[in-house]
PDB file of C-alpha atoms and ligand atoms in Angstrom:
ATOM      1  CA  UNK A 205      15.775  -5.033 -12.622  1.00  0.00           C
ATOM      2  CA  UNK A 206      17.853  -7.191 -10.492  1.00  0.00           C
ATOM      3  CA  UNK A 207      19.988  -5.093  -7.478  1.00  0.00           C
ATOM      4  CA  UNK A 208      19.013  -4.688  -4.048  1.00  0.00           C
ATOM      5  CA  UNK A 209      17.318  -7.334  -2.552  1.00  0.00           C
ATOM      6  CA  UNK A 210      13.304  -6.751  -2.089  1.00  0.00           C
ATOM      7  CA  UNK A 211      10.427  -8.587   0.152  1.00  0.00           C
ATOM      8  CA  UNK A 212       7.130  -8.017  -1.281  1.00  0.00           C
ATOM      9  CA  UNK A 213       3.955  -7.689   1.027  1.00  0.00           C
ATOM     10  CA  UNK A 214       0.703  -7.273  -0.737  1.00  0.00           C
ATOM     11  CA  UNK A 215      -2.743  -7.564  -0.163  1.00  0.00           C
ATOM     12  CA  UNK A 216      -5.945  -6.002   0.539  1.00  0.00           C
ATOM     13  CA  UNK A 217      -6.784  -2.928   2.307  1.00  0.00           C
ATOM     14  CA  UNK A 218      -6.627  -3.588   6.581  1.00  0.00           C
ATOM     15  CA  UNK A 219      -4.632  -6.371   6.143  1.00  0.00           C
ATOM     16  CA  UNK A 220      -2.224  -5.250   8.007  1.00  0.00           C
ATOM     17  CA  UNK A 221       0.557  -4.642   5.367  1.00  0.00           C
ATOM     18  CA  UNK A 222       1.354  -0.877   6.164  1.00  0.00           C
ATOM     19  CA  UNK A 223       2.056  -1.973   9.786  1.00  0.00           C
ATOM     20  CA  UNK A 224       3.736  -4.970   9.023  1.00  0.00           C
ATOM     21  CA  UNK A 225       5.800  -3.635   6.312  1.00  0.00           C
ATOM     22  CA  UNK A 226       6.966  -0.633   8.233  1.00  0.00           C
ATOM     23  CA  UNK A 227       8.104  -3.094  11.108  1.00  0.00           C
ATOM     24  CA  UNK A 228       9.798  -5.820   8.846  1.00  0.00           C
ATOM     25  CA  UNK A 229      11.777  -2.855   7.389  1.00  0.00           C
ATOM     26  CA  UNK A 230      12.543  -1.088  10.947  1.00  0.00           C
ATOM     27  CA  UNK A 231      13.797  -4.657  11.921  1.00  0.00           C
ATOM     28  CA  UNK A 232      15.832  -5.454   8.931  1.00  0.00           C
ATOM     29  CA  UNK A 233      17.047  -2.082   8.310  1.00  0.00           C
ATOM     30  CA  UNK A 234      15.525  -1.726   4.687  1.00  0.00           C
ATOM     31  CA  UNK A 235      14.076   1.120   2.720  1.00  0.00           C
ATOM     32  CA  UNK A 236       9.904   1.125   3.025  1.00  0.00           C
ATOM     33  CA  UNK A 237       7.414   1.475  -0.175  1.00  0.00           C
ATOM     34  CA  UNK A 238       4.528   2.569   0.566  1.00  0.00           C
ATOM     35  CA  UNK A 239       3.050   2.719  -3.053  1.00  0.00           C
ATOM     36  CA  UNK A 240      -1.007   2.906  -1.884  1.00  0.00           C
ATOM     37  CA  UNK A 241       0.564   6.158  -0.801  1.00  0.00           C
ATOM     38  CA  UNK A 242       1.409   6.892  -4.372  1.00  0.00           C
ATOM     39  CA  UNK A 243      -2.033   6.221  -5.881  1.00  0.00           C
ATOM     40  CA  UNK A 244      -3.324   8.206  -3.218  1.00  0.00           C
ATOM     41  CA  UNK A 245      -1.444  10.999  -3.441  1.00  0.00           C
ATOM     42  CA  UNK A 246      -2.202  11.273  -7.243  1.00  0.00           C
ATOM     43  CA  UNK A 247      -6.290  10.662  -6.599  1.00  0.00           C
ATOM     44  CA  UNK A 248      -5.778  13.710  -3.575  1.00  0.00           C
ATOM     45  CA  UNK A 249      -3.710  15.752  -5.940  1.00  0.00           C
ATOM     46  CA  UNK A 250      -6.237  15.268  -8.996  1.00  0.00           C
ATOM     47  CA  UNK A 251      -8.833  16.296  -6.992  1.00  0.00           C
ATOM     48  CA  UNK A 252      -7.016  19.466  -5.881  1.00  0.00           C
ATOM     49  CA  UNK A 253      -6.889  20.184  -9.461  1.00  0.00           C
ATOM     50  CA  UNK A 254     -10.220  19.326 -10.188  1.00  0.00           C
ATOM     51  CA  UNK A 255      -9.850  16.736 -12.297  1.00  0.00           C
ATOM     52  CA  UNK A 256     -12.277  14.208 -13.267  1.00  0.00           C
ATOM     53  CA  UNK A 257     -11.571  10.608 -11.848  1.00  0.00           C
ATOM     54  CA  UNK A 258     -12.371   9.470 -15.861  1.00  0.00           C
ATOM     55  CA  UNK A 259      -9.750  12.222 -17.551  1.00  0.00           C
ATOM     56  CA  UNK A 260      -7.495   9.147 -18.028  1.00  0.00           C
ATOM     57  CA  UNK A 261      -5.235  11.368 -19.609  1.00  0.00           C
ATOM     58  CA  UNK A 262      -5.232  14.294 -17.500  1.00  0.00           C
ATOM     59  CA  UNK A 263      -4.507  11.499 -14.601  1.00  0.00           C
ATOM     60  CA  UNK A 264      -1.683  10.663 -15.959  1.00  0.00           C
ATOM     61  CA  UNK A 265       0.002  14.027 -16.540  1.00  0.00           C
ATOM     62  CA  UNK A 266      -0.944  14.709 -12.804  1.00  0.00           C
ATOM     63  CA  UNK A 267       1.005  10.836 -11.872  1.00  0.00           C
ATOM     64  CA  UNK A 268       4.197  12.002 -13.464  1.00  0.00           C
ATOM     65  CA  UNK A 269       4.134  15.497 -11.798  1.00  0.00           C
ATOM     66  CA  UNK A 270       2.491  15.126  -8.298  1.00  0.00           C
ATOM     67  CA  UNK A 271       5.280  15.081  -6.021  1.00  0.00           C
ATOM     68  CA  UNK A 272       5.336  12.510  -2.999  1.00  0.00           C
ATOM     69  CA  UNK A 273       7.646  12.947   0.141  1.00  0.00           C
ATOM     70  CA  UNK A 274       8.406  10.511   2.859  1.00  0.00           C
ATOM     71  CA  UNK A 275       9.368  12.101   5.680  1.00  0.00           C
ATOM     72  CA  UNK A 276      11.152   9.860   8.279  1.00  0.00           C
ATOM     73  CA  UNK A 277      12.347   6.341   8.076  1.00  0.00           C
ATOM     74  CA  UNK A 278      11.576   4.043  10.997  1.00  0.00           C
ATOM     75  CA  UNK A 279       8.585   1.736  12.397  1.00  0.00           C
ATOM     76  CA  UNK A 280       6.075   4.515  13.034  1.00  0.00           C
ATOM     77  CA  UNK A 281       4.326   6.145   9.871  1.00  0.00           C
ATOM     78  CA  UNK A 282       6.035   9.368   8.393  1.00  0.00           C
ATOM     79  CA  UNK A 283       4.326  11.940   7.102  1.00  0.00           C
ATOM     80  CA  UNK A 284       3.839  12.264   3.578  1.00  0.00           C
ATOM     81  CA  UNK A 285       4.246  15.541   1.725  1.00  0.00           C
ATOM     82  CA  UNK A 286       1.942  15.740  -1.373  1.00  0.00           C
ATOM     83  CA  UNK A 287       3.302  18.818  -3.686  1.00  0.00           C
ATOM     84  CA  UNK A 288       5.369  19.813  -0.347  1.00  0.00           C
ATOM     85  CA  UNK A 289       2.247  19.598   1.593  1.00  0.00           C
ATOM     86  CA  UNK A 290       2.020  17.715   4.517  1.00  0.00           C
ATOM     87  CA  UNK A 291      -1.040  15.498   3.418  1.00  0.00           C
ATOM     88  CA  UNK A 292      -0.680  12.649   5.896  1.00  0.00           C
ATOM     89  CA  UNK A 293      -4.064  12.689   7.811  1.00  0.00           C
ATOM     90  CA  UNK A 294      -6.102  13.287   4.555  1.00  0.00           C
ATOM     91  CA  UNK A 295      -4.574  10.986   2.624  1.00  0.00           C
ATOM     92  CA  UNK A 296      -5.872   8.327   5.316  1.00  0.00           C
ATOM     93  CA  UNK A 297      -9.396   9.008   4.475  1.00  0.00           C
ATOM     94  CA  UNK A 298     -11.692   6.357   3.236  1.00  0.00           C
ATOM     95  CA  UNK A 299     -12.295   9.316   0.385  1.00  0.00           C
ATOM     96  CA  UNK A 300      -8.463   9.203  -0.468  1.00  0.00           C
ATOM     97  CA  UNK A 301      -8.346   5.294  -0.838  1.00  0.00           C
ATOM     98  CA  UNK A 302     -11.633   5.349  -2.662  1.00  0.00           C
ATOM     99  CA  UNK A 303     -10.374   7.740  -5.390  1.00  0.00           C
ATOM    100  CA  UNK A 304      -6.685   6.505  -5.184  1.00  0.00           C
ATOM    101  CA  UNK A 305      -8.685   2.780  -5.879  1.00  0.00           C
ATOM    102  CA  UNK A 306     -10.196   4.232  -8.948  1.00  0.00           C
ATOM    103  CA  UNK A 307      -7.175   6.075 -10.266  1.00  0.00           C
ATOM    104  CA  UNK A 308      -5.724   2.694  -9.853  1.00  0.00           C
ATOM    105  CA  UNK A 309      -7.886   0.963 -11.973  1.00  0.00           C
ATOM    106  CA  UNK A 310      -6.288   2.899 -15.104  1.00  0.00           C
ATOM    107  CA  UNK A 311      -3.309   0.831 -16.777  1.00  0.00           C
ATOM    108  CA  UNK A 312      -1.765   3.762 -17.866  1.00  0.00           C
ATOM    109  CA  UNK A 313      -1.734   5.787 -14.526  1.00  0.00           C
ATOM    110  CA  UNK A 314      -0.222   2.579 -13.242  1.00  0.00           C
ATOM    111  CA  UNK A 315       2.919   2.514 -15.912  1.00  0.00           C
ATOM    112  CA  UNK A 316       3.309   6.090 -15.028  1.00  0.00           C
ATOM    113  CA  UNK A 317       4.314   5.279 -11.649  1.00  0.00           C
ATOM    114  CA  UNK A 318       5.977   1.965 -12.292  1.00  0.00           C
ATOM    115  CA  UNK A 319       9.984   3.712 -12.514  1.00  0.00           C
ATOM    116  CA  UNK A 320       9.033   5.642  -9.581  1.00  0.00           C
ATOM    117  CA  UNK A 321       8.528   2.695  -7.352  1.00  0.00           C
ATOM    118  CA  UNK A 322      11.317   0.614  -8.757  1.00  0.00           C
ATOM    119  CA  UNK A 323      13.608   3.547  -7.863  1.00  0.00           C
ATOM    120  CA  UNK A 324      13.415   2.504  -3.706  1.00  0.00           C
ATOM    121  CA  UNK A 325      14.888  -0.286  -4.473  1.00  0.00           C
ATOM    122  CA  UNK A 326      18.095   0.424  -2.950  1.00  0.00           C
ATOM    123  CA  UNK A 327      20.533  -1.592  -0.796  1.00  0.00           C
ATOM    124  CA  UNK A 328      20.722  -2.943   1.560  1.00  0.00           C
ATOM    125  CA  UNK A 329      17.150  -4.226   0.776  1.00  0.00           C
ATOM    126  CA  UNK A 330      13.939  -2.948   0.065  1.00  0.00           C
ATOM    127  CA  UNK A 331      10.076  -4.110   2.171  1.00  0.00           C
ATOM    128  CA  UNK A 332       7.776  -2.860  -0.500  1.00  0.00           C
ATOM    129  CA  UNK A 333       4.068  -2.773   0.056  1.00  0.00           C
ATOM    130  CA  UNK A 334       1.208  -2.674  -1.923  1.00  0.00           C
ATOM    131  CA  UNK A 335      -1.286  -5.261  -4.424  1.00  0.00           C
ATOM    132  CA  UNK A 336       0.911  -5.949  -7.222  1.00  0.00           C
ATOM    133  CA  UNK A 337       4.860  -5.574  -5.677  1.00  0.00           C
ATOM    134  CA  UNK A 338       5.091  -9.796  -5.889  1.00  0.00           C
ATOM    135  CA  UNK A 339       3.701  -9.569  -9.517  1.00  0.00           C
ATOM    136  CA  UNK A 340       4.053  -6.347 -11.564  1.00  0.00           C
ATOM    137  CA  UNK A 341       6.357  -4.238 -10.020  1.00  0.00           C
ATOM    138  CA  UNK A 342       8.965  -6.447  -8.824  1.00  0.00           C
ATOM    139  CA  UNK A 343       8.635  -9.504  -9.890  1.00  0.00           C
ATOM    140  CA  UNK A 344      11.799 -10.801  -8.928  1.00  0.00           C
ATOM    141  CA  UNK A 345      11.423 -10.033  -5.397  1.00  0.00           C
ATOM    142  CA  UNK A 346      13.719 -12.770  -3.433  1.00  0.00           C
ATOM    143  CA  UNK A 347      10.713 -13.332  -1.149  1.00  0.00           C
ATOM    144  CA  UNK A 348       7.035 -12.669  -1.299  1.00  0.00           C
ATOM    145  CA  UNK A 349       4.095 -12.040   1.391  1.00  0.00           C
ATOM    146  CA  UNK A 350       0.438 -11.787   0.584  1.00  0.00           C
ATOM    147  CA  UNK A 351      -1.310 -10.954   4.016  1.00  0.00           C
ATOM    148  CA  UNK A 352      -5.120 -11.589   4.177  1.00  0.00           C
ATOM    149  CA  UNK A 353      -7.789 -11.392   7.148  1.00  0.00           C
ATOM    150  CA  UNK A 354     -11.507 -11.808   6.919  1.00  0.00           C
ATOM    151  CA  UNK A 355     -13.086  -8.195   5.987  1.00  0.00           C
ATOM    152  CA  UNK A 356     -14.550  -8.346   9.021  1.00  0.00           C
ATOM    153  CA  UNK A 357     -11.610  -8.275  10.919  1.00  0.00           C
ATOM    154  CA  UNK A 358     -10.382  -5.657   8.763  1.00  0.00           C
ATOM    155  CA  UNK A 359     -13.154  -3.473   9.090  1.00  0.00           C
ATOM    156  CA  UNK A 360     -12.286  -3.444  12.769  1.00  0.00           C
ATOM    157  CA  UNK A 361      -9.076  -2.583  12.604  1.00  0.00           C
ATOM    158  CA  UNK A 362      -9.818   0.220  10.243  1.00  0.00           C
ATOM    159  CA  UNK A 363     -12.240   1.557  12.577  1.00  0.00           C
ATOM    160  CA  UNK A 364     -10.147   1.411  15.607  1.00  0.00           C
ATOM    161  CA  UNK A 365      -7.549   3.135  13.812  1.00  0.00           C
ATOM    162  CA  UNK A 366      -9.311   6.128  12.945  1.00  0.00           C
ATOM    163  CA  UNK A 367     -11.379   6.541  15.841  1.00  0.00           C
ATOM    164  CA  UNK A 368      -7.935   7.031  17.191  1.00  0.00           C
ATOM    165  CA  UNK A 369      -7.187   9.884  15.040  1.00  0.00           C
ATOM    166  CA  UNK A 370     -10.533  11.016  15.769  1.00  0.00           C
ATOM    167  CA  UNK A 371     -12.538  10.404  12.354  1.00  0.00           C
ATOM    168  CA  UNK A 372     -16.195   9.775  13.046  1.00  0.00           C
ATOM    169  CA  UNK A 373     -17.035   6.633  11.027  1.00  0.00           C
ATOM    170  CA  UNK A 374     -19.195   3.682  11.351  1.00  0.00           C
ATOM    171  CA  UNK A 375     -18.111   0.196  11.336  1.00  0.00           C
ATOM    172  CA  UNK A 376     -21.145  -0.647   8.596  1.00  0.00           C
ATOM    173  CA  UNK A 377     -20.140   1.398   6.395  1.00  0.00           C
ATOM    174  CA  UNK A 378     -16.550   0.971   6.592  1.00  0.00           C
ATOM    175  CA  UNK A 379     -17.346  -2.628   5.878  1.00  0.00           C
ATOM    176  CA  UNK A 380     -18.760  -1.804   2.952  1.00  0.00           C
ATOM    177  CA  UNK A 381     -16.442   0.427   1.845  1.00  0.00           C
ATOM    178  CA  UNK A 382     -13.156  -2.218   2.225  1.00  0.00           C
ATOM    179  CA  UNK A 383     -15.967  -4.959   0.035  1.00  0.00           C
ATOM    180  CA  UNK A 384     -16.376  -2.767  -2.205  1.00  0.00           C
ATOM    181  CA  UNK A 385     -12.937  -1.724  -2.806  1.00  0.00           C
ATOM    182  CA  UNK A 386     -11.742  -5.430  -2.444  1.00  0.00           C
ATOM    183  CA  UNK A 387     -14.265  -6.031  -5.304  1.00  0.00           C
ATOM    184  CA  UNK A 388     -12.583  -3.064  -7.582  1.00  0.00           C
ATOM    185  CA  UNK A 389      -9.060  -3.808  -6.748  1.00  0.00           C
ATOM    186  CA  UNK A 390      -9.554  -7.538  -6.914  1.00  0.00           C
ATOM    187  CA  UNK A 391     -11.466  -7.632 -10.440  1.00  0.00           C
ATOM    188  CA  UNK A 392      -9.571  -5.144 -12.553  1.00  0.00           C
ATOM    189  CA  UNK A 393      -8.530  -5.765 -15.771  1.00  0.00           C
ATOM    190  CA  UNK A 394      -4.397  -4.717 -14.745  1.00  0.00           C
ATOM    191  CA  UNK A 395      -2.369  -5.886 -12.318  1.00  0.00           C
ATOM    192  CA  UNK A 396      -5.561  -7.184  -9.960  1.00  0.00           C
ATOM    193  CA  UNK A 397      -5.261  -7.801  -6.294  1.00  0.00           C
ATOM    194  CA  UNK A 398      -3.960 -11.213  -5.917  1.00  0.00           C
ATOM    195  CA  UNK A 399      -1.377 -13.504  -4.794  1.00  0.00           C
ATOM    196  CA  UNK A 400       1.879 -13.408  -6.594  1.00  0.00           C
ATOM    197  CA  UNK A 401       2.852 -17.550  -7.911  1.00  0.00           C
ATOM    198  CA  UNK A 402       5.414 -17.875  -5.258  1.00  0.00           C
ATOM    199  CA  UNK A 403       4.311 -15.790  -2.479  1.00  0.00           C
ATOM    200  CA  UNK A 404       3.732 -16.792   0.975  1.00  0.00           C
ATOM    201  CA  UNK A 405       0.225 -16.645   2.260  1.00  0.00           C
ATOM    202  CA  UNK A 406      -0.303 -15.199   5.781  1.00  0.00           C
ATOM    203  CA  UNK A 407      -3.631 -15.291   7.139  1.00  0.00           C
ATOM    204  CA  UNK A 408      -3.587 -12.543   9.767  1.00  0.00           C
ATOM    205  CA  UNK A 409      -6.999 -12.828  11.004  1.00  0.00           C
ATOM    206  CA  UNK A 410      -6.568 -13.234  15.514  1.00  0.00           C
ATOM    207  CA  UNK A 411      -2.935 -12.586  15.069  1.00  0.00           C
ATOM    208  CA  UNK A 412      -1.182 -10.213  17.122  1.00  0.00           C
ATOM    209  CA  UNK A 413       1.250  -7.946  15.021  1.00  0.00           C
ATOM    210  CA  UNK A 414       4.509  -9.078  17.075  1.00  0.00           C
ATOM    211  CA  UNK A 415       3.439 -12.610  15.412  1.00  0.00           C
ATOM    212  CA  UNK A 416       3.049 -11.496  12.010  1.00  0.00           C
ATOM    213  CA  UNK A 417       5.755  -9.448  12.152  1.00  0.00           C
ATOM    214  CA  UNK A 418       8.057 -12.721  13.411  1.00  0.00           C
ATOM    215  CA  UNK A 419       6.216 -14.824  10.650  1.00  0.00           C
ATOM    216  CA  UNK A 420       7.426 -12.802   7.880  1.00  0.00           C
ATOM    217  CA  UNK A 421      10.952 -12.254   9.662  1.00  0.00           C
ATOM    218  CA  UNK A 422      11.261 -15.933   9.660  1.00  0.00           C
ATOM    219  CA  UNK A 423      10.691 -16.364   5.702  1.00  0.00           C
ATOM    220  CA  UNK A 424      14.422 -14.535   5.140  1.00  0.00           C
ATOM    221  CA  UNK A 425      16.789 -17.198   6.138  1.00  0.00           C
ATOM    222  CA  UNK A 426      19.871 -14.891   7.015  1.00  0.00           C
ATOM    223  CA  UNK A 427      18.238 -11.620   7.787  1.00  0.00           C
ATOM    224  CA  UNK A 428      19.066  -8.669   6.504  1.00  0.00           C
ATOM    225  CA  UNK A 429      21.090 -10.901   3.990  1.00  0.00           C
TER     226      UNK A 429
HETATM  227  O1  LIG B  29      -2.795   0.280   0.312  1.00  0.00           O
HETATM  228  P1  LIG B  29      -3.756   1.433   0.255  1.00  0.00           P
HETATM  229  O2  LIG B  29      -5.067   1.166   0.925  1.00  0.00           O
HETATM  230  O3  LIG B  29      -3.129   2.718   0.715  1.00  0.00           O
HETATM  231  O4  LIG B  29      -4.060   1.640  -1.325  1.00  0.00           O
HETATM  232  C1  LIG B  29      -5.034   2.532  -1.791  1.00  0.00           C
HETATM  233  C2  LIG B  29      -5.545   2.092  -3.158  1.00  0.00           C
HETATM  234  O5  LIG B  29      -4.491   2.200  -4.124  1.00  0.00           O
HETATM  235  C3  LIG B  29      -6.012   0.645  -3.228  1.00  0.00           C
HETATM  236  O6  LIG B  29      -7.392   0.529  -3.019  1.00  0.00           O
HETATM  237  C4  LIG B  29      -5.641   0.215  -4.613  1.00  0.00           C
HETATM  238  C5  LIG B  29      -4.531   1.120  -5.022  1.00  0.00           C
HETATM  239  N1  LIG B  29      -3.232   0.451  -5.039  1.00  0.00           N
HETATM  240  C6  LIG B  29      -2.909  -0.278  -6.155  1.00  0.00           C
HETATM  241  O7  LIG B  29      -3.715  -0.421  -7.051  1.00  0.00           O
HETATM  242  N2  LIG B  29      -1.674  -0.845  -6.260  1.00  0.00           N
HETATM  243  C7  LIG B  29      -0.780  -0.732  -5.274  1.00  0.00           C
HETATM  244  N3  LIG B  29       0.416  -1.280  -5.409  1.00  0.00           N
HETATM  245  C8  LIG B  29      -1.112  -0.005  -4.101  1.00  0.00           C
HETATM  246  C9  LIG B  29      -2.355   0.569  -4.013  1.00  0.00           C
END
C-alpha cells in the first residue's frame, strides 16, 4: 500500500473536513478524496434505480458500477458527475448524506469501494477525506487529522451553507439530522467514525478556516515533502 505520501482528515459531518481538505490539498499541491462523495453517489445512484437501502447485495453491484467524476482540481468544490451526470447540488442534500450514511453502514458496500479510493493515491501526495482514511483505508497515512466541533456549531455551518445555495431548511432539524447521523456513523459495527491511534485531534469549534487550514499545514514538517 505504501507509495505516494497521504494526510488523512476524518471526522464527522460539518466538521469542516471538505473545506479543509480541499484547501490543504490546493496549498500543498496534492490530489483530493472526497470519499463521502463516493457513498453518496452510490445511495443517489441506488435510488435512481430504485433500489432498496436493505438490498445489501443489489448495493453492492450498484458500488462497483456507479461511476463518479471529479471535475476540476483546486480549492473550490468541483462538480461531481454521477453516471456522467452532473449530480453536484443533489448530492449535497441532507437526503443524499442520509442514504449515503446508511449505504455506509454495509461492510460489504464499503470493501467494494475500498480499491477505488486507494487508487488517488498518487504522487506527489494525496489529502484524503472522509471517517475511516486514518484507519481503514489508509492506514499508513504519514500524517493523520481528525477534525471535530460541537454539533451545534456544525449545525450552523450546515445551515449557512445551504441557505447559500438556496435550500430551505431549518436549523432544528438539521441538528437533528447531523445527531442522528453522528449516532449511525459513530456506532456501526465497520470501520465506525472515530479517531485513528495516531491522529491529530483538531477541535474546530470558533476557529476561522485560515487557522485550521494553517494548523493542519503545520503538522507536515517539510511541506509538500
Ligand atoms: O462526508 P459526507 O458527509 O459527505 O459523508 C456522507 C456519509 O457517507 C456519512 O454520513 C458516512 C458515509 N461515509 C463513510 O462511511 N465513510 C467515509 N469515508 C465517508 C463517508
Amino acid at each position: 500500500m505504501a507509495g505516494a505520501p497521504v494526510l488523512t482528515i476524518d471526522g464527522p459531518s460539518g466538521s469542516g473536513k471538505g473545506t479543509i481538505s480541499r484547501l490543504v490539498a490546493a496549498r500543498l499541491g496534492w490530489h483530493y478524496l472526497d470519499s463521502g462523495a463516493l457513498y453518496r453517489a452510490v445511495g443517489l445512484a441506488a435510488g435512481w434505480s430504485d433500489i432498496d437501502l436493505s438490498d445489501a447485495s443489489a448495493l453492492v453491484r450498484c458500488a462497483f458500477d456507479t461511476q463518479v467524476g471529479f471535475v476540476g482540481d483546486g480549492p473550490e468544490e468541483p462538480r461531481i458527475l454521477v453516471n456522467g451526470v452532473d449530480a453536484t447540488d443533489e448530492l449535497r442534500t441532507e437526503t443524499a448524506g442520509a442514504a449515503a450514511s446508511a449505504i455506509a453502514a454495509i461492510p460489504e458496500v464499503r470493501s467494494a469501494l475500498r480499491d477505488r479510493q486507494r487508487a488517488f493515491r498518487q504522487p506527489p501526495g494525496l489529502v484524503a477525506d472522509g471517517r475511516d482514511m486514518g484507519t481503514v483505508i489508509f492506514p499508513d497515512a504519514s500524517h493523520k487529522v481528525f477534525l471535530t466541533a460541537s454539533a451545534d456549531e456544525r449545525a450552523q455551518r450546515r445551515y449557512k451553507q445551504l441557505k447559500e445555495k438556496g435550500v430551505s431548511v431549518t436549523l432544528d432539524g438539521l441538528l437533528r439530522e447531523i445527531l442522528a447521523r453522528d449516532a449511525r456513523d459513530a456506532n456501526r459495527a465497520v470501520a465506525p467514525l472515530r479517531p485513528a491511534q495516531d491522529a491529530v485531534c483538531i477541535d474546530t469549534t470558533g476557529l476561522g478556516i485560515d487557522a485550521v487550514v494553517e494548523r493542519v499545514l503545520e503538522l507536515l514538517p517539510a511541506r509538500g515533502a
